[in-house]
XYZ file of C-alpha atoms in Angstrom:
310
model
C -69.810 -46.892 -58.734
C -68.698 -44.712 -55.610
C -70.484 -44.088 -52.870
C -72.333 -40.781 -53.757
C -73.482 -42.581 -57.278
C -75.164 -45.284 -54.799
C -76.974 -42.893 -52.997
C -78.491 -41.231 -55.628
C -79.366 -44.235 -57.199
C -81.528 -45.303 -53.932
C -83.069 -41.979 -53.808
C -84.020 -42.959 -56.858
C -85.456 -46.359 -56.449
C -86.979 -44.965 -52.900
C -88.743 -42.331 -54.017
C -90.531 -44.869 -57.043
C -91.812 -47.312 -54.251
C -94.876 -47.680 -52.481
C -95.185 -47.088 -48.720
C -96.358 -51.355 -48.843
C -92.693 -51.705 -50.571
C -90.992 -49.735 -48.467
C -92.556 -51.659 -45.532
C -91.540 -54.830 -47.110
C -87.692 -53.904 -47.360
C -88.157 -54.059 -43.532
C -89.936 -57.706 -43.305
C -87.369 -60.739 -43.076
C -89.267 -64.039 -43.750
C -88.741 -67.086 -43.079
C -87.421 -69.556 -46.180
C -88.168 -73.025 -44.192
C -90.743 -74.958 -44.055
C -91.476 -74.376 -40.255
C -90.939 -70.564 -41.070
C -94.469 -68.942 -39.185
C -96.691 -66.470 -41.471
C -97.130 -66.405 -45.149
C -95.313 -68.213 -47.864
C -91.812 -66.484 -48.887
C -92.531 -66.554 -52.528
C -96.068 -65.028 -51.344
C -94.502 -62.546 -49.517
C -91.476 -61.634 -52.435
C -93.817 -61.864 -55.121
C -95.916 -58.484 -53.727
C -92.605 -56.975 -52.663
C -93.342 -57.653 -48.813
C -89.856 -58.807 -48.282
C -86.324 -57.415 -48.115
C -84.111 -60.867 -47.013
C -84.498 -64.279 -45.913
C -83.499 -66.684 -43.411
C -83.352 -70.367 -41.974
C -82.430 -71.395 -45.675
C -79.183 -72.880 -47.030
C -80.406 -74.393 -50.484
C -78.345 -72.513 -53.188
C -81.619 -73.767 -55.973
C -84.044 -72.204 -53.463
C -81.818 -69.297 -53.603
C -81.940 -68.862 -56.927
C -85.593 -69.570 -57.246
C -86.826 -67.086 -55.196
C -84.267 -64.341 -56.183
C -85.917 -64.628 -59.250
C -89.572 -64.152 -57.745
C -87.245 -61.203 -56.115
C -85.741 -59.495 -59.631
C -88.730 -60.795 -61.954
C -91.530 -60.878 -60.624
C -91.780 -58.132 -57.248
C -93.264 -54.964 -58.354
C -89.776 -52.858 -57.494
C -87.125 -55.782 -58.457
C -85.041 -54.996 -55.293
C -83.343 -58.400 -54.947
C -83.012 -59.891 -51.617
C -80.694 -60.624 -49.535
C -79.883 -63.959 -47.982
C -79.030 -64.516 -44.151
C -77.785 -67.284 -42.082
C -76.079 -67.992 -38.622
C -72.649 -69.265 -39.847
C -70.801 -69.342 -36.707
C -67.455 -71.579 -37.242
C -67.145 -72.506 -40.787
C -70.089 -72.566 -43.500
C -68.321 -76.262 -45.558
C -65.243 -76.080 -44.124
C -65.919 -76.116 -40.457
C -63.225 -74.370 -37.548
C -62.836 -74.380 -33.908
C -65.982 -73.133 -32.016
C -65.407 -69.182 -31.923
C -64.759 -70.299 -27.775
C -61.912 -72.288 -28.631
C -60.670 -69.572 -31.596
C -60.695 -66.827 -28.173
C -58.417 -69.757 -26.905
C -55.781 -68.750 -29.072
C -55.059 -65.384 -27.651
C -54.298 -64.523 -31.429
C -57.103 -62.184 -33.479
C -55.829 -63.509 -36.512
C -56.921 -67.105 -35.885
C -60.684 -66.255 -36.197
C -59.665 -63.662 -38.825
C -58.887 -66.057 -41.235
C -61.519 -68.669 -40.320
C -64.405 -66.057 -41.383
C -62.853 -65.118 -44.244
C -62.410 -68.508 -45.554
C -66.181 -69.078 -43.780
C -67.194 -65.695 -45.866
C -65.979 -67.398 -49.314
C -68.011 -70.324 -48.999
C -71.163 -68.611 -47.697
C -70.763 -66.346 -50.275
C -70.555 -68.933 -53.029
C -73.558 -70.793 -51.827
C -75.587 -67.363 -52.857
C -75.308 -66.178 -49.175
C -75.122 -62.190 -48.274
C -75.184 -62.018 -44.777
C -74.062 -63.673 -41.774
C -76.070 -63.462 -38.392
C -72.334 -63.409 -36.788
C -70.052 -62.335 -34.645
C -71.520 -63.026 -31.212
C -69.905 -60.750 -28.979
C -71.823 -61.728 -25.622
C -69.701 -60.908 -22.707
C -70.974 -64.624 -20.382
C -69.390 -64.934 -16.915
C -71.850 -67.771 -15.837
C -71.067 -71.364 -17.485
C -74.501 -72.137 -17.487
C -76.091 -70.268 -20.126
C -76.133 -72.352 -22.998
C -74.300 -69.718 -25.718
C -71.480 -68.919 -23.911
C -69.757 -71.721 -26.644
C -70.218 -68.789 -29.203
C -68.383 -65.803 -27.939
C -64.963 -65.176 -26.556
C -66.022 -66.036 -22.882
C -65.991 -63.197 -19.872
C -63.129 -60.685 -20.460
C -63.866 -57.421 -22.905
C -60.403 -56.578 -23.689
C -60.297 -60.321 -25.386
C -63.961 -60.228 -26.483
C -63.273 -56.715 -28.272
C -60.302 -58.249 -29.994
C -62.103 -61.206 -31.257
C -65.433 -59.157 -31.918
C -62.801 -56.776 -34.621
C -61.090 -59.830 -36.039
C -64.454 -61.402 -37.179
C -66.108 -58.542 -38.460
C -62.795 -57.911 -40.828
C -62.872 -61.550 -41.649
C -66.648 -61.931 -42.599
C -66.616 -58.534 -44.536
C -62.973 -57.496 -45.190
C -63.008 -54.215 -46.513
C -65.139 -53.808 -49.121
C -68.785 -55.395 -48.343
C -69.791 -55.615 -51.987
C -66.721 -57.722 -52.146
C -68.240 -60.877 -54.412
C -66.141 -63.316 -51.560
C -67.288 -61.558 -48.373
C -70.659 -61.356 -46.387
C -71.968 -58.984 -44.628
C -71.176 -59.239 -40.341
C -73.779 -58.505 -37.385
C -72.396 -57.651 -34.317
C -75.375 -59.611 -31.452
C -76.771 -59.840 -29.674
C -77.162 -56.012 -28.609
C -76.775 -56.418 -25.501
C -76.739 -57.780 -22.383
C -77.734 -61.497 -23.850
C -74.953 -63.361 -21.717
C -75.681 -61.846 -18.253
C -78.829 -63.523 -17.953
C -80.160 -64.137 -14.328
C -78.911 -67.507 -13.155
C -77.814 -68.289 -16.398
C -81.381 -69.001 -18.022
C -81.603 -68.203 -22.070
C -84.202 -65.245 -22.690
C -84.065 -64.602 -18.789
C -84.195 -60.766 -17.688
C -80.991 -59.010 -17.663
C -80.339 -56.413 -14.586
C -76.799 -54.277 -15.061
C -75.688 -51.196 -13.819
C -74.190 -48.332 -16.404
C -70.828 -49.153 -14.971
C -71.002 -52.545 -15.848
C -73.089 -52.410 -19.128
C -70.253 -49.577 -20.213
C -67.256 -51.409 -18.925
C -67.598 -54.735 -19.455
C -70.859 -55.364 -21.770
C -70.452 -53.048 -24.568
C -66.678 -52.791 -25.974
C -67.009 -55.236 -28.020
C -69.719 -54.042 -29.920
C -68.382 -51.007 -30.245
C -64.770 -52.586 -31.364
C -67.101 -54.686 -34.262
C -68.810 -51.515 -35.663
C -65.623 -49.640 -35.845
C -64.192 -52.376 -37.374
C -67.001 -52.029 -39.847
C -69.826 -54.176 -39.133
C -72.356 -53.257 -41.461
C -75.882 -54.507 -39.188
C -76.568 -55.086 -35.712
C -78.671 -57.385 -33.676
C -81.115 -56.596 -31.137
C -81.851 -59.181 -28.521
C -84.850 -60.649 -26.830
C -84.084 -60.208 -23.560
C -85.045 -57.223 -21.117
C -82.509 -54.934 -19.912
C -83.770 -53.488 -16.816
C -86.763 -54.040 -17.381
C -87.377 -52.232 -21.115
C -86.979 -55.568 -24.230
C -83.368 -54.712 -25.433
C -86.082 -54.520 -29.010
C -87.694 -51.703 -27.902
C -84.626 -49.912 -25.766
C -84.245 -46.450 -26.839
C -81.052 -46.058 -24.583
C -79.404 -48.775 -26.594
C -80.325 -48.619 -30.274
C -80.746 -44.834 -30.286
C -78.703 -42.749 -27.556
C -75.563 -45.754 -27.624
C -75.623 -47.104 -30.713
C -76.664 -44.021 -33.037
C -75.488 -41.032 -31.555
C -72.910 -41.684 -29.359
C -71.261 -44.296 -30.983
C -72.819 -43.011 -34.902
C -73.492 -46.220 -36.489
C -75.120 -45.812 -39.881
C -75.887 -49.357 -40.649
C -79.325 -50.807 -39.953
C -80.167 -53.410 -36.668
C -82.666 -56.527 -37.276
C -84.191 -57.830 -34.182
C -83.625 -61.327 -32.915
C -86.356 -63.605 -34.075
C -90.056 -62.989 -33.398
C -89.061 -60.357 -30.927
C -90.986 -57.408 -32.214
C -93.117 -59.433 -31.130
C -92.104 -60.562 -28.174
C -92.684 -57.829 -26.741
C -96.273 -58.352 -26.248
C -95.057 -61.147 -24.560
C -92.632 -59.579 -22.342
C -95.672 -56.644 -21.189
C -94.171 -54.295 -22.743
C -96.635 -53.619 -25.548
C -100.121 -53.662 -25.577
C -100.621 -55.674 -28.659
C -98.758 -56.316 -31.840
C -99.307 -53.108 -33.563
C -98.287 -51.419 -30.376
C -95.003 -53.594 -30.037
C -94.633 -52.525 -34.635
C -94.668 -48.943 -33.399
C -92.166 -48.980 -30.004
C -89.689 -51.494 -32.017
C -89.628 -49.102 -35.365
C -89.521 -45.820 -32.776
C -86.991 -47.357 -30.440
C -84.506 -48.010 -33.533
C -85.094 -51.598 -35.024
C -85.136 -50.987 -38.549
C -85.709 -54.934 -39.699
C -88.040 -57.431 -38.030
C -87.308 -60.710 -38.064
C -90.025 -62.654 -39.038
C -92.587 -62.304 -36.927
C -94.359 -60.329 -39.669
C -95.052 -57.438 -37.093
C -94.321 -54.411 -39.039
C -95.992 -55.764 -42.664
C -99.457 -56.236 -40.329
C -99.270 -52.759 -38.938
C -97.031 -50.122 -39.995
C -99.432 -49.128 -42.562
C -101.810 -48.078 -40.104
C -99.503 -46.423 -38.050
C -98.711 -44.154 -40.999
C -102.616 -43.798 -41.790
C -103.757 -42.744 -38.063
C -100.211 -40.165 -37.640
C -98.401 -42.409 -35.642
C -95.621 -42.341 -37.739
C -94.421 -40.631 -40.186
């Protein structure tokens, strides 16, 4: 099937669903038991759900792609995320150590051999590469990126991305990549995890943001958004990032999830008013999937209803 025989045939499927469904395609649950919110098969059975996370059981899989295909009112199946990082069974170098070698193709062949096995298990997607830019040893992530310098993080961020998806995404051996966390996540102040995050456009441009845009034009299909605040606006609900960088200038035609909970987080972070005001400023500013904290499913059909959105 080639690309324009895809696109009609999700015109198709689009225009048969309800605006609930619709909705649902952009709700990620949770498949654990800890997972906040309603139960997943709850959730898949009404067609409230597009993918899943925080499960690696290849029967659960199965069980609840079924729900997915059988039982959902559309039959859209889902697809399955996880963080696989250094190796899914087979387990590599930390992806600081692989930026150790100096040579691209070192984490280049980890992920793909990390891609096989993921995708064997029944996963789709990968919540991977981390392309943080960290200078300060203290933040507890730095172990997943390629450390402080762009020119290597950029290399790294490329390799990756061509490992976990090779060329062909629908490849039956590769996953889909996501380029995170978008961005800003490693220069927290003094180090702190979720701390805020205060850069100048010189050094967000020069030093934060090449390796993002290395992994989307090496093809990575989604992005992440993160939790933190970048000058004071939740990098969730930035309009200079996920729309003016990431859209138009850069033209990325994939589709960004949020970190977790960080729709709504917002609230939270005093940037929104409530959670139907933090559903409306993450889906305006440009995060098309929310990560489970069930933000958009709770009020984007009343956004549509009262002309908020279209």
């Amino acid at each position: 099937m080639n690309d324009k025989e895809v696109e009609r045939q999700v015109e198709t499927i689009l225009g048969k669903l309800s605006l609930e469904e619709k909705i649902g395609q952009l709700n990620q649950v949770g498949g654990a038991d800890f997972a906040p919110g309603p139960k997943a098969e709850d959730q898949i059975r009404k067609g409230g759900a597009g993918s899943v996370l925080w499960l690696n059981d290849t029967q659960r899989f199965n069980e609840l792609q079924k729900i997915a295909v059988e039982e959902s009112p559309s039959g859209i199946p889902l697809l399955f995320a996880l963080d696989v990082i250094h190796g899914y069974r087979t387990i590599f170098p930390v992806p600081l150590a692989m930026a150790s070698s100096w040579d691209p193709a070192v984490p280049e062949k980890s992920q793909t051999v990390a891609a096989k096995e993921a995708r064997a298990a029944g996963l789709h997607w990968t919540f991977g590469p981390m392309i943080d830019i960290a200078r300060d040893a203290r933040w507890g992530r730095i172990v997943e990126g390629a450390g402080e310098d762009p020119y290597l993080g950029s290399a790294m961020a490329a390799a990756q991305v061509r490992g976990f998806q090779g060329r062909d995404p629908s490849d039956p051996e590769r996953v889909l990549a996501c380029a995170k966390h978008f961005a800003g996540y490693g220069a927290s102040e003094g180090g702190r995890d979720y701390d805020p995050v205060y850069l100048s456009e010189t050094q967000l441009r020069n030093t934060i943001l090449p390796p993002f845009e290395a992994a989307l034009k090496a093809g990575a299909a989604t992005f992440m958004s993160a939790y933190m605040d970048l000058n004071d606006v939740p990098a969730s609900g930035n309009r200079f990032l996920l729309r003016q960088v990431l859209r138009q200038e850069w033209g990325f035609e994939g589709f960004v999830v949020s970190d977790a909970f960080a729709v709504a987080n917002m609230v939270i972070q005093g940037h929104a008013r409530n959670r139907r005001d933090a559903a409306l400023r993450g889906i305006k500013a440009g995060v098309n999937v929310d990560m489970s904290s069930y933000t958009y499913v709770e009020n984007i059909a009343g956004l549509v209803a009262d002309g908020l959105l279209t």
